[in-house]
CSV table of N, CA and C in Angstrom, one decimal:
chain,number,residue,atom,x,y,z
E,90,UNK,N,-163.1,35.9,14.7
E,90,UNK,CA,-163.3,37.3,14.5
E,90,UNK,C,-163.5,38.0,15.8
E,91,UNK,N,-162.8,39.1,16.0
E,91,UNK,CA,-162.9,39.8,17.3
E,91,UNK,C,-164.0,40.9,17.1
E,92,UNK,N,-164.8,41.0,18.1
E,92,UNK,CA,-166.0,41.9,18.1
E,92,UNK,C,-165.7,42.9,19.2
E,93,UNK,N,-166.0,44.2,18.9
E,93,UNK,CA,-165.9,45.2,19.9
E,93,UNK,C,-167.2,46.0,19.9
E,94,UNK,N,-167.9,46.0,21.1
E,94,UNK,CA,-169.2,46.7,21.2
E,94,UNK,C,-168.9,47.9,22.0
E,95,UNK,N,-169.5,49.0,21.6
E,95,UNK,CA,-169.3,50.3,22.3
E,95,UNK,C,-170.3,50.5,23.5
E,96,UNK,N,-171.3,49.6,23.6
E,96,UNK,CA,-172.2,49.8,24.7
E,96,UNK,C,-172.9,48.4,25.0
E,97,UNK,N,-173.5,48.3,26.1
E,97,UNK,CA,-174.3,47.1,26.5
E,97,UNK,C,-175.6,47.1,25.8
E,98,UNK,N,-175.8,46.1,25.0
E,98,UNK,CA,-177.1,46.0,24.2
E,98,UNK,C,-178.0,45.0,24.9
E,99,UNK,N,-179.3,45.3,24.9
E,99,UNK,CA,-180.3,44.4,25.6
E,99,UNK,C,-180.4,43.1,25.0
E,100,UNK,N,-180.0,42.9,23.7
E,100,UNK,CA,-180.0,41.6,23.0
E,100,UNK,C,-178.7,41.4,22.4
E,101,UNK,N,-177.7,40.9,23.2
E,101,UNK,CA,-176.3,40.7,22.6
E,101,UNK,C,-176.3,40.0,21.3
E,102,UNK,N,-175.5,40.4,20.4
E,102,UNK,CA,-175.4,39.8,19.1
E,102,UNK,C,-176.4,40.4,18.1
E,103,UNK,N,-177.2,41.3,18.5
E,103,UNK,CA,-178.1,42.0,17.5
E,103,UNK,C,-177.5,43.3,17.1
E,104,UNK,N,-177.8,43.7,15.9
E,104,UNK,CA,-177.3,45.0,15.4
E,104,UNK,C,-178.3,46.1,15.9
E,105,UNK,N,-177.7,47.2,16.2
E,105,UNK,CA,-178.5,48.3,16.7
E,105,UNK,C,-177.8,49.6,16.2
E,106,UNK,N,-178.6,50.6,15.9
E,106,UNK,CA,-178.0,51.9,15.5
E,106,UNK,C,-177.3,52.6,16.6
E,107,UNK,N,-177.7,52.3,17.9
E,107,UNK,CA,-177.0,52.9,19.0
E,107,UNK,C,-175.8,52.2,19.5
E,108,UNK,N,-175.6,50.9,19.0
E,108,UNK,CA,-174.5,50.1,19.4
E,108,UNK,C,-173.8,49.6,18.1
E,109,UNK,N,-172.8,50.4,17.7
E,109,UNK,CA,-172.1,50.0,16.5
E,109,UNK,C,-171.0,49.0,16.8
E,110,UNK,N,-170.9,48.0,16.0
E,110,UNK,CA,-169.8,47.1,16.2
E,110,UNK,C,-169.1,46.8,14.9
E,111,UNK,N,-167.9,46.1,14.9
E,111,UNK,CA,-167.2,45.9,13.7
E,111,UNK,C,-167.5,44.6,13.0
E,112,UNK,N,-168.6,43.9,13.3
E,112,UNK,CA,-168.9,42.7,12.7
E,112,UNK,C,-170.3,42.8,12.1
E,113,UNK,N,-170.6,43.8,11.4
E,113,UNK,CA,-171.9,44.1,10.9
E,113,UNK,C,-172.3,43.1,9.8
E,114,UNK,N,-171.4,42.3,9.2
E,114,UNK,CA,-171.8,41.4,8.2
E,114,UNK,C,-172.3,40.1,8.7
E,115,UNK,N,-172.3,39.8,10.0
E,115,UNK,CA,-172.8,38.6,10.6
E,115,UNK,C,-174.3,38.7,10.7
E,116,UNK,N,-175.0,37.6,10.5
E,116,UNK,CA,-176.5,37.5,10.6
E,116,UNK,C,-176.8,37.7,12.1
E,117,UNK,N,-177.5,38.7,12.5
E,117,UNK,CA,-177.7,39.0,13.9
E,117,UNK,C,-179.2,38.6,14.3
E,118,UNK,N,-180.0,38.2,13.5
E,118,UNK,CA,-181.4,37.9,13.9
E,118,UNK,C,-181.4,36.7,14.8
E,119,UNK,N,-182.2,36.7,15.9
E,119,UNK,CA,-182.2,35.7,16.9
E,119,UNK,C,-183.2,34.6,16.5
E,120,UNK,N,-182.9,33.4,17.1
E,120,UNK,CA,-183.7,32.3,16.8
E,120,UNK,C,-184.5,31.9,18.1
E,121,UNK,N,-183.8,31.7,19.2
E,121,UNK,CA,-184.5,31.3,20.4
E,121,UNK,C,-184.1,32.1,21.6
E,122,UNK,N,-185.0,32.3,22.5
E,122,UNK,CA,-184.7,33.0,23.8
E,122,UNK,C,-184.1,31.9,24.6
E,123,UNK,N,-182.9,32.1,25.2
E,123,UNK,CA,-182.3,31.1,26.0
E,123,UNK,C,-182.4,31.4,27.5
E,124,UNK,N,-182.7,32.6,27.8
E,124,UNK,CA,-182.9,32.9,29.2
E,124,UNK,C,-183.0,34.4,29.5
E,125,UNK,N,-183.1,34.8,30.7
E,125,UNK,CA,-183.2,36.2,31.1
E,125,UNK,C,-182.1,36.5,32.1
E,126,UNK,N,-181.6,37.7,31.9
E,126,UNK,CA,-180.4,38.2,32.6
E,126,UNK,C,-180.8,39.5,33.3
E,127,UNK,N,-180.6,39.6,34.6
E,127,UNK,CA,-180.9,40.7,35.4
E,127,UNK,C,-179.6,41.3,36.1
E,128,UNK,N,-179.4,42.5,35.9
E,128,UNK,CA,-178.3,43.2,36.6
E,128,UNK,C,-178.9,44.2,37.5
E,129,UNK,N,-178.6,44.0,38.8
E,129,UNK,CA,-179.2,44.8,39.9
E,129,UNK,C,-178.1,45.6,40.7
E,130,UNK,N,-178.4,46.9,40.8
E,130,UNK,CA,-177.5,47.7,41.7
E,130,UNK,C,-178.3,48.1,42.9
E,131,UNK,N,-177.8,47.9,44.1
E,131,UNK,CA,-178.5,48.2,45.3
E,131,UNK,C,-177.7,49.3,46.1
E,132,UNK,N,-178.4,50.4,46.4
E,132,UNK,CA,-177.8,51.5,47.1
E,132,UNK,C,-178.4,51.7,48.5
E,133,UNK,N,-177.6,52.3,49.3
E,133,UNK,CA,-178.0,52.7,50.7
E,133,UNK,C,-178.6,51.5,51.4
E,134,UNK,N,-177.9,50.4,51.3
E,134,UNK,CA,-178.3,49.1,52.0
E,134,UNK,C,-177.8,49.1,53.5
E,135,UNK,N,-178.4,48.2,54.2
E,135,UNK,CA,-178.0,48.0,55.6
E,135,UNK,C,-176.5,47.5,55.6
E,136,UNK,N,-175.7,48.3,56.2
E,136,UNK,CA,-174.2,48.0,56.2
E,136,UNK,C,-173.9,46.7,56.9
E,137,UNK,N,-174.6,46.4,58.0
E,137,UNK,CA,-174.4,45.2,58.8
E,137,UNK,C,-174.7,43.9,57.9
E,138,UNK,N,-175.8,44.0,57.2
E,138,UNK,CA,-176.3,42.8,56.4
E,138,UNK,C,-175.3,42.6,55.2
E,139,UNK,N,-174.8,43.7,54.7
E,139,UNK,CA,-173.9,43.6,53.5
E,139,UNK,C,-172.5,42.9,53.9
E,140,UNK,N,-172.3,42.9,55.2
E,140,UNK,CA,-171.0,42.3,55.7
E,140,UNK,C,-171.2,41.0,56.4
E,141,UNK,N,-172.4,40.5,56.5
E,141,UNK,CA,-172.7,39.3,57.2
E,141,UNK,C,-172.8,38.1,56.2
E,142,UNK,N,-171.7,37.3,56.2
E,142,UNK,CA,-171.6,36.2,55.3
E,142,UNK,C,-172.7,35.2,55.5
E,143,UNK,N,-173.0,34.8,56.7
E,143,UNK,CA,-174.1,33.8,57.0
E,143,UNK,C,-175.5,34.3,56.5
E,144,UNK,N,-175.7,35.6,56.8
E,144,UNK,CA,-177.0,36.2,56.4
E,144,UNK,C,-177.1,36.2,54.8
E,145,UNK,N,-176.0,36.5,54.2
E,145,UNK,CA,-176.0,36.5,52.7
E,145,UNK,C,-176.2,35.1,52.1
E,146,UNK,N,-175.6,34.1,52.7
E,146,UNK,CA,-175.8,32.7,52.3
E,146,UNK,C,-177.2,32.3,52.3
E,147,UNK,N,-177.9,32.6,53.4
E,147,UNK,CA,-179.3,32.3,53.6
E,147,UNK,C,-180.2,33.1,52.6
E,148,UNK,N,-179.8,34.4,52.4
E,148,UNK,CA,-180.6,35.2,51.5
E,148,UNK,C,-180.4,34.8,50.1
E,149,UNK,N,-179.2,34.5,49.7
E,149,UNK,CA,-179.0,34.0,48.3
E,149,UNK,C,-179.8,32.7,48.1
E,150,UNK,N,-179.7,31.8,49.0
E,150,UNK,CA,-180.5,30.5,48.9
E,150,UNK,C,-182.0,30.8,48.7
E,151,UNK,N,-182.5,31.7,49.6
E,151,UNK,CA,-183.9,32.0,49.5
E,151,UNK,C,-184.3,32.7,48.2
E,152,UNK,N,-183.4,33.6,47.7
E,152,UNK,CA,-183.6,34.3,46.4
E,152,UNK,C,-183.6,33.3,45.3
E,153,UNK,N,-182.7,32.3,45.3
E,153,UNK,CA,-182.7,31.3,44.2
E,153,UNK,C,-184.1,30.5,44.2
E,154,UNK,N,-184.5,30.2,45.4
E,154,UNK,CA,-185.8,29.5,45.5
E,154,UNK,C,-187.0,30.3,45.0
E,155,UNK,N,-186.9,31.6,45.4
E,155,UNK,CA,-188.0,32.6,45.0
E,155,UNK,C,-188.1,32.7,43.5
E,156,UNK,N,-186.9,32.6,42.8
E,156,UNK,CA,-186.9,32.7,41.4
E,156,UNK,C,-187.4,31.4,40.7
E,157,UNK,N,-187.5,30.4,41.5
E,157,UNK,CA,-187.9,29.1,40.9
E,157,UNK,C,-186.7,28.3,40.4
E,158,UNK,N,-185.5,28.6,40.8
E,158,UNK,CA,-184.3,28.0,40.3
E,158,UNK,C,-183.9,26.9,41.3
E,159,UNK,N,-183.0,26.0,40.8
E,159,UNK,CA,-182.4,24.9,41.5
E,159,UNK,C,-181.0,25.2,41.9
E,160,UNK,N,-180.7,25.4,43.2
E,160,UNK,CA,-179.4,25.7,43.7
E,160,UNK,C,-178.6,24.4,43.7
E,161,UNK,N,-177.5,24.4,43.0
E,161,UNK,CA,-176.5,23.3,42.9
E,161,UNK,C,-175.4,23.4,43.9
E,162,UNK,N,-174.9,24.7,44.0
E,162,UNK,CA,-173.8,24.9,44.9
E,162,UNK,C,-173.7,26.4,45.3
E,163,UNK,N,-173.2,26.7,46.4
E,163,UNK,CA,-173.1,28.1,46.9
E,163,UNK,C,-171.7,28.3,47.5
E,164,UNK,N,-171.0,29.3,47.0
E,164,UNK,CA,-169.7,29.6,47.6
E,164,UNK,C,-169.7,31.1,47.9
E,165,UNK,N,-169.2,31.4,49.1
E,165,UNK,CA,-169.1,32.8,49.6
E,165,UNK,C,-167.7,33.0,50.2
E,166,UNK,N,-167.3,34.3,50.2
E,166,UNK,CA,-166.1,34.7,50.8
E,166,UNK,C,-166.2,36.0,51.5
E,167,UNK,N,-165.8,36.1,52.7
E,167,UNK,CA,-165.8,37.4,53.4
E,167,UNK,C,-164.4,38.0,53.4
E,168,UNK,N,-164.4,39.2,53.0
E,168,UNK,CA,-163.1,39.9,52.9
E,168,UNK,C,-162.8,40.7,54.2
E,169,UNK,N,-161.6,41.0,54.4
E,169,UNK,CA,-161.1,41.8,55.5
E,169,UNK,C,-160.6,43.1,55.0
E,170,UNK,N,-161.0,44.2,55.5
E,170,UNK,CA,-161.8,44.4,56.7
E,170,UNK,C,-163.3,44.3,56.5
E,171,UNK,N,-163.8,44.2,55.2
E,171,UNK,CA,-165.2,44.2,55.0
E,171,UNK,C,-165.5,43.7,53.6
E,172,UNK,N,-166.8,43.3,53.4
E,172,UNK,CA,-167.3,42.9,52.1
E,172,UNK,C,-167.4,41.4,51.9
E,173,UNK,N,-168.4,41.0,51.1
E,173,UNK,CA,-168.7,39.6,50.9
E,173,UNK,C,-168.9,39.4,49.4
E,174,UNK,N,-168.4,38.3,48.8
E,174,UNK,CA,-168.8,37.9,47.5
E,174,UNK,C,-169.4,36.6,47.6
E,175,UNK,N,-170.5,36.4,46.9
E,175,UNK,CA,-171.2,35.1,46.8
E,175,UNK,C,-171.6,34.7,45.4
E,176,UNK,N,-171.4,33.4,45.2
E,176,UNK,CA,-171.8,32.9,43.8
E,176,UNK,C,-172.6,31.6,44.0
E,177,UNK,N,-173.8,31.7,43.5
E,177,UNK,CA,-174.7,30.5,43.5
E,177,UNK,C,-174.7,29.9,42.1
E,178,UNK,N,-174.3,28.6,42.1
E,178,UNK,CA,-174.4,27.9,40.8
E,178,UNK,C,-175.8,27.3,40.8
E,179,UNK,N,-176.5,27.6,39.8
E,179,UNK,CA,-177.9,27.2,39.6
E,179,UNK,C,-178.0,26.2,38.4
E,180,UNK,N,-178.9,25.2,38.5
E,180,UNK,CA,-179.1,24.3,37.4
E,180,UNK,C,-179.4,25.2,36.1
E,181,UNK,N,-180.0,26.3,36.4
E,181,UNK,CA,-180.4,27.2,35.2
E,181,UNK,C,-179.4,28.2,34.9
E,182,UNK,N,-178.3,28.4,35.7
E,182,UNK,CA,-177.2,29.3,35.4
E,182,UNK,C,-176.6,29.8,36.7
E,183,UNK,N,-176.8,31.1,37.1
E,183,UNK,CA,-176.0,31.6,38.3
E,183,UNK,C,-176.7,32.8,38.9
E,184,UNK,N,-176.3,33.1,40.1
E,184,UNK,CA,-176.7,34.3,40.8
E,184,UNK,C,-175.4,34.7,41.6
E,185,UNK,N,-175.0,36.0,41.4
E,185,UNK,CA,-173.8,36.4,42.2
E,185,UNK,C,-174.1,37.8,42.8
E,186,UNK,N,-173.4,38.0,43.9
E,186,UNK,CA,-173.5,39.3,44.6
E,186,UNK,C,-172.1,39.7,45.1
E,187,UNK,N,-171.8,40.9,45.1
E,187,UNK,CA,-170.6,41.5,45.6
E,187,UNK,C,-171.0,42.7,46.4
E,188,UNK,N,-170.5,42.8,47.6
E,188,UNK,CA,-170.9,43.9,48.5
E,188,UNK,C,-169.8,44.8,48.9
E,189,UNK,N,-170.1,46.0,49.1
E,189,UNK,CA,-169.2,47.1,49.7
E,189,UNK,C,-170.0,47.7,50.8
E,190,UNK,N,-169.9,47.1,52.0
E,190,UNK,CA,-170.6,47.6,53.2
E,190,UNK,C,-170.2,49.1,53.5
E,191,UNK,N,-169.0,49.4,53.3
E,191,UNK,CA,-168.5,50.8,53.6
E,191,UNK,C,-169.3,51.8,52.8
E,192,UNK,N,-169.8,51.4,51.6
E,192,UNK,CA,-170.6,52.3,50.7
E,192,UNK,C,-172.1,52.0,50.7
E,193,UNK,N,-172.5,51.0,51.4
E,193,UNK,CA,-173.9,50.6,51.4
E,193,UNK,C,-174.3,50.1,50.1
E,194,UNK,N,-173.4,49.5,49.3
E,194,UNK,CA,-173.7,49.1,47.9
E,194,UNK,C,-173.5,47.6,47.7
E,195,UNK,N,-174.4,47.1,46.8
E,195,UNK,CA,-174.2,45.7,46.4
E,195,UNK,C,-174.5,45.6,44.9
E,196,UNK,N,-173.7,44.8,44.2
E,196,UNK,CA,-173.9,44.5,42.8
E,196,UNK,C,-174.3,43.1,42.7
E,197,UNK,N,-175.4,42.9,41.9
E,197,UNK,CA,-176.1,41.6,41.8
E,197,UNK,C,-176.2,41.2,40.3
E,198,UNK,N,-176.0,40.0,40.0
E,198,UNK,CA,-176.1,39.5,38.6
E,198,UNK,C,-176.9,38.2,38.7
E,199,UNK,N,-178.1,38.1,38.1
E,199,UNK,CA,-178.9,36.8,38.1
E,199,UNK,C,-179.2,36.5,36.6
E,200,UNK,N,-178.7,35.3,36.2
E,200,UNK,CA,-179.0,34.8,34.8
E,200,UNK,C,-179.6,33.4,35.0
E,201,UNK,N,-180.8,33.3,34.4
E,201,UNK,CA,-181.5,32.0,34.4
E,201,UNK,C,-181.8,31.6,33.0
E,202,UNK,N,-181.5,30.4,32.6
E,202,UNK,CA,-181.9,29.9,31.3
E,202,UNK,C,-183.3,29.3,31.3
E,203,UNK,N,-183.9,29.3,30.1
E,203,UNK,CA,-185.3,28.8,30.0
E,203,UNK,C,-186.3,29.8,30.3
E,204,UNK,N,-187.6,29.4,30.3
E,204,UNK,CA,-188.7,30.3,30.6
E,204,UNK,C,-189.5,29.8,31.9
E,205,UNK,N,-188.9,28.9,32.7
E,205,UNK,CA,-189.5,28.5,33.9
E,205,UNK,C,-189.2,29.2,35.1
E,206,UNK,N,-188.2,30.1,35.0
E,206,UNK,CA,-187.7,30.8,36.2
E,206,UNK,C,-188.0,32.3,36.1
E,207,UNK,N,-187.9,33.0,37.2
E,207,UNK,CA,-188.2,34.5,37.2
E,207,UNK,C,-187.1,35.1,38.0
E,208,UNK,N,-186.0,35.5,37.4
E,208,UNK,CA,-184.9,36.1,38.1
E,208,UNK,C,-185.3,37.5,38.8
E,209,UNK,N,-186.3,38.1,38.2
E,209,UNK,CA,-186.7,39.4,38.9
E,209,UNK,C,-187.2,39.2,40.3
E,210,UNK,N,-187.7,38.0,40.6
E,210,UNK,CA,-188.2,37.7,41.9
E,210,UNK,C,-187.0,37.6,42.9
E,211,UNK,N,-185.9,37.0,42.4
E,211,UNK,CA,-184.7,36.9,43.2
E,211,UNK,C,-184.2,38.3,43.5
E,212,UNK,N,-184.2,39.2,42.5
E,212,UNK,CA,-183.7,40.6,42.7
E,212,UNK,C,-184.6,41.3,43.7
E,213,UNK,N,-185.9,41.2,43.6
E,213,UNK,CA,-186.8,41.8,44.5
E,213,UNK,C,-186.5,41.4,46.0
E,214,UNK,N,-186.4,40.1,46.2
E,214,UNK,CA,-186.1,39.6,47.5
E,214,UNK,C,-184.8,40.2,48.0
E,215,UNK,N,-183.7,40.2,47.2
E,215,UNK,CA,-182.4,40.7,47.7
E,215,UNK,C,-182.6,42.2,48.0
E,216,UNK,N,-183.3,43.0,47.2
E,216,UNK,CA,-183.5,44.4,47.5
E,216,UNK,C,-184.2,44.6,48.8
E,217,UNK,N,-185.2,43.8,49.1
E,217,UNK,CA,-186.0,43.9,50.3
E,217,UNK,C,-185.1,43.5,51.5
E,218,UNK,N,-184.5,42.3,51.4
E,218,UNK,CA,-183.7,41.8,52.5
E,218,UNK,C,-182.5,42.6,52.9
E,219,UNK,N,-181.9,43.3,51.9
E,219,UNK,CA,-180.7,44.1,52.2
E,219,UNK,C,-181.1,45.6,52.5
E,220,UNK,N,-182.4,45.8,52.5
E,220,UNK,CA,-182.9,47.1,52.9
E,220,UNK,C,-182.4,48.3,52.0
E,221,UNK,N,-182.3,48.0,50.7
E,221,UNK,CA,-181.9,49.1,49.8
E,221,UNK,C,-182.9,50.2,49.8
E,222,UNK,N,-182.4,51.4,49.9
E,222,UNK,CA,-183.3,52.6,49.8
E,222,UNK,C,-183.5,53.0,48.4
E,223,UNK,N,-182.6,52.6,47.5
E,223,UNK,CA,-182.8,52.8,46.1
E,223,UNK,C,-182.1,51.7,45.3
E,224,UNK,N,-182.5,51.5,44.1
E,224,UNK,CA,-181.9,50.5,43.2
E,224,UNK,C,-182.0,50.8,41.8
E,225,UNK,N,-181.3,50.1,41.0
E,225,UNK,CA,-181.4,50.1,39.5
E,225,UNK,C,-181.4,48.7,39.0
E,226,UNK,N,-182.4,48.4,38.2
E,226,UNK,CA,-182.5,47.0,37.6
E,226,UNK,C,-182.5,47.1,36.1
E,227,UNK,N,-181.6,46.3,35.5
E,227,UNK,CA,-181.6,46.2,34.1
E,227,UNK,C,-181.9,44.7,33.8
E,228,UNK,N,-182.9,44.4,33.0
E,228,UNK,CA,-183.3,43.1,32.7
E,228,UNK,C,-183.4,42.9,31.2
E,229,UNK,N,-182.9,41.9,30.7
E,229,UNK,CA,-183.0,41.6,29.2
E,229,UNK,C,-183.0,40.1,28.9
E,230,UNK,N,-183.5,39.8,27.7
E,230,UNK,CA,-183.5,38.4,27.3
E,230,UNK,C,-182.2,38.1,26.6
E,231,UNK,N,-181.7,36.9,26.8
E,231,UNK,CA,-180.5,36.4,26.1
E,231,UNK,C,-181.1,35.5,25.0
E,232,UNK,N,-180.7,35.8,23.8
E,232,UNK,CA,-181.2,35.0,22.6
E,232,UNK,C,-180.0,34.5,21.8
E,233,UNK,N,-180.2,33.3,21.2
E,233,UNK,CA,-179.2,32.7,20.4
E,233,UNK,C,-179.2,33.4,19.0
E,234,UNK,N,-178.1,34.0,18.6
E,234,UNK,CA,-178.0,34.6,17.3
E,234,UNK,C,-178.2,33.5,16.2
E,235,UNK,N,-178.9,33.7,15.2
E,235,UNK,CA,-179.1,32.7,14.1
E,235,UNK,C,-177.8,32.2,13.6
E,236,UNK,N,-176.8,33.0,13.5
E,236,UNK,CA,-175.5,32.5,13.0
E,236,UNK,C,-174.9,31.4,13.9
E,237,UNK,N,-175.1,31.5,15.2
E,237,UNK,CA,-174.6,30.5,16.1
E,237,UNK,C,-175.5,29.2,16.0
E,238,UNK,N,-176.8,29.4,15.9
E,238,UNK,CA,-177.7,28.3,15.9
E,238,UNK,C,-177.5,27.4,14.8
E,239,UNK,N,-177.0,27.9,13.6
E,239,UNK,CA,-176.9,27.1,12.4
E,239,UNK,C,-175.4,26.7,12.1
E,240,UNK,N,-174.5,27.3,12.8
E,240,UNK,CA,-173.1,27.1,12.5
E,240,UNK,C,-172.6,25.8,13.1
E,241,UNK,N,-171.6,25.2,12.5
E,241,UNK,CA,-170.9,24.1,13.0
E,241,UNK,C,-169.7,24.6,13.8
E,242,UNK,N,-169.7,24.4,15.1
E,242,UNK,CA,-168.6,25.0,15.9
E,242,UNK,C,-167.7,23.9,16.4
E,243,UNK,N,-166.4,24.3,16.5
E,243,UNK,CA,-165.4,23.4,17.1
E,243,UNK,C,-164.6,24.1,18.1
E,244,UNK,N,-164.2,23.3,19.2
E,244,UNK,CA,-163.4,24.0,20.2
E,244,UNK,C,-162.1,24.5,19.6
E,245,UNK,N,-161.5,25.5,20.2
E,245,UNK,CA,-160.2,26.0,19.8
E,245,UNK,C,-159.1,25.0,20.2
E,246,UNK,N,-158.2,24.9,19.3
E,246,UNK,CA,-157.1,24.0,19.5
E,246,UNK,C,-156.1,24.5,20.5
Protein backbone atom coordinates (compact mmCIF):
# COMPACT_ATOMS: atom_id res chain seq x y z
CA UNK A 1 0.00 0.00 0.00
CA UNK A 2 1.41 3.36 -0.99
CA UNK A 3 1.21 6.13 1.59
CA UNK A 4 1.38 9.83 0.88
CA UNK A 5 1.85 12.27 3.75
CA UNK A 6 1.29 15.94 3.19
CA UNK A 7 3.58 17.04 6.04
CA UNK A 8 6.29 15.82 8.41
CA UNK A 9 4.64 14.34 11.48
CA UNK A 10 6.51 14.15 14.82
CA UNK A 11 5.39 10.52 15.20
CA UNK A 12 5.53 8.90 11.75
CA UNK A 13 2.76 6.38 11.23
CA UNK A 14 0.36 8.15 13.58
CA UNK A 15 -2.87 9.71 12.41
CA UNK A 16 -3.20 13.44 12.93
CA UNK A 17 -5.80 16.00 11.90
CA UNK A 18 -3.02 18.23 10.54
CA UNK A 19 -1.36 15.44 8.49
CA UNK A 20 -3.92 13.71 6.32
CA UNK A 21 -2.84 10.54 4.55
CA UNK A 22 -4.52 7.97 2.34
CA UNK A 23 -4.04 5.02 4.71
CA UNK A 24 -6.41 5.98 7.52
CA UNK A 25 -7.66 2.41 7.95
CA UNK A 26 -4.28 1.23 9.32
CA UNK A 27 -3.89 0.91 13.10
CA UNK A 28 -1.61 3.86 13.93
CA UNK A 29 -1.23 3.48 17.69
CA UNK A 30 2.39 3.05 18.75
CA UNK A 31 3.78 0.23 20.80
CA UNK A 32 7.43 1.01 21.54
CA UNK A 33 9.71 4.00 21.27
CA UNK A 34 12.58 2.87 19.05
CA UNK A 35 14.68 6.02 19.14
CA UNK A 36 15.01 9.75 18.86
CA UNK A 37 15.52 11.69 15.63
CA UNK A 38 16.93 15.22 15.50
CA UNK A 39 16.95 17.43 12.43
CA UNK A 40 19.22 20.45 12.89
CA UNK A 41 19.64 23.46 10.62
CA UNK A 42 22.68 25.65 11.32
CA UNK A 43 22.84 29.20 9.95
CA UNK A 44 25.60 31.81 9.76
CA UNK A 45 28.32 29.30 10.59
CA UNK A 46 32.08 29.77 10.28
CA UNK A 47 32.69 29.37 6.52
CA UNK A 48 36.21 27.99 7.01
CA UNK A 49 35.08 25.26 9.42
CA UNK A 50 32.23 24.25 7.09
CA UNK A 51 34.78 23.59 4.36
CA UNK A 52 37.40 21.83 6.52
CA UNK A 53 37.00 18.07 6.08
CA UNK A 54 39.53 17.15 8.81
CA UNK A 55 37.87 19.52 11.29
CA UNK A 56 34.44 18.05 10.50
CA UNK A 57 35.70 14.46 10.91
CA UNK A 58 37.01 15.32 14.38
CA UNK A 59 33.85 17.24 15.28
CA UNK A 60 31.52 14.45 14.09
CA UNK A 61 33.51 11.91 16.12
CA UNK A 62 33.31 14.10 19.22
CA UNK A 63 29.58 14.73 18.66
CA UNK A 64 28.88 10.99 18.48
CA UNK A 65 30.76 10.44 21.75
CA UNK A 66 28.95 13.38 23.38
CA UNK A 67 25.62 11.73 22.46
CA UNK A 68 26.76 8.51 24.13
CA UNK A 69 26.79 6.69 20.79
CA UNK A 70 29.25 4.14 19.43
CA UNK A 71 30.98 5.18 16.21
CA UNK A 72 31.38 2.22 13.83
CA UNK A 73 32.52 4.02 10.69
CA UNK A 74 32.93 7.54 9.36
CA UNK A 75 32.99 8.58 5.73
CA UNK A 76 33.41 12.14 4.49
CA UNK A 77 33.80 13.80 1.13
CA UNK A 78 34.97 17.31 0.28
CA UNK A 79 33.45 18.82 -2.84
CA UNK A 80 35.10 21.27 -5.22
CA UNK A 81 35.00 24.17 -5.05
CA UNK A 82 33.47 23.87 -1.56
CA UNK A 83 31.31 21.86 0.82
CA UNK A 84 31.65 18.67 2.82
CA UNK A 85 29.32 15.73 3.41
CA UNK A 86 29.91 13.42 6.34
CA UNK A 87 28.15 10.25 7.45
CA UNK A 88 28.84 8.53 10.74
CA UNK A 89 27.55 4.98 11.03
CA UNK A 90 26.66 4.47 14.68
CA UNK A 91 25.85 1.22 16.46
CA UNK A 92 22.67 3.07 17.41
CA UNK A 93 21.94 4.42 13.86
CA UNK A 94 23.58 7.46 12.17
CA UNK A 95 24.72 11.09 12.17
CA UNK A 96 25.05 13.04 8.93
CA UNK A 97 26.06 16.55 7.96
CA UNK A 98 25.99 18.41 4.66
CA UNK A 99 27.64 21.84 4.45
CA UNK A 100 27.31 24.84 2.16
CA UNK A 101 30.22 27.11 3.19
CA UNK A 102 29.26 29.72 0.60
CA UNK A 103 25.98 30.18 2.50
CA UNK A 104 27.28 29.57 6.03
CA UNK A 105 24.76 26.73 6.28
CA UNK A 106 24.84 23.11 7.49
CA UNK A 107 22.11 20.48 7.53
CA UNK A 108 22.45 17.84 10.26
CA UNK A 109 20.51 14.62 10.87
CA UNK A 110 21.06 12.54 14.04
CA UNK A 111 19.04 9.39 14.70
CA UNK A 112 19.78 7.12 17.66
CA UNK A 113 17.89 3.99 18.61
CA UNK A 114 17.10 3.09 22.19
CA UNK A 115 16.97 5.30 25.25
CA UNK A 116 20.65 5.24 26.24
CA UNK A 117 21.78 8.02 23.88
CA UNK A 118 21.09 11.74 23.67
CA UNK A 119 21.25 13.02 20.08
CA UNK A 120 20.48 16.57 21.26
CA UNK A 121 23.94 16.64 22.86
CA UNK A 122 25.53 15.88 19.47
CA UNK A 123 23.47 18.69 17.93
CA UNK A 124 24.52 21.17 20.59
CA UNK A 125 28.20 20.33 20.15
CA UNK A 126 27.93 20.75 16.35
CA UNK A 127 26.14 24.09 16.81
CA UNK A 128 28.87 25.36 19.11
CA UNK A 129 31.84 24.02 17.14
CA UNK A 130 30.59 25.39 13.81
CA UNK A 131 29.89 28.78 15.38
CA UNK A 132 26.26 28.94 14.25
CA UNK A 133 24.74 32.33 15.00
CA UNK A 134 21.25 30.83 14.69
CA UNK A 135 19.75 27.38 14.36
CA UNK A 136 16.52 25.38 14.15
CA UNK A 137 16.19 22.00 15.88
CA UNK A 138 13.35 19.56 15.39
CA UNK A 139 13.40 16.54 17.64
CA UNK A 140 10.92 13.70 17.75
CA UNK A 141 10.58 10.12 18.93
CA UNK A 142 10.45 7.28 16.46
CA UNK A 143 7.89 4.71 17.51
CA UNK A 144 6.91 1.33 16.11
CA UNK A 145 3.33 1.45 14.80
CA UNK A 146 1.27 -1.36 16.34
CA UNK A 147 0.40 -2.67 12.87
CA UNK A 148 4.11 -3.31 12.18
CA UNK A 149 4.84 -4.74 15.60
CA UNK A 150 2.23 -7.49 15.22
CA UNK A 151 2.39 -8.11 11.47
CA UNK A 152 4.23 -10.97 9.84
CA UNK A 153 6.49 -9.32 7.28
CA UNK A 154 8.30 -10.85 4.33
CA UNK A 155 10.92 -9.33 2.04
CA UNK A 156 9.76 -8.21 -1.40
CA UNK A 157 10.48 -10.73 -4.12
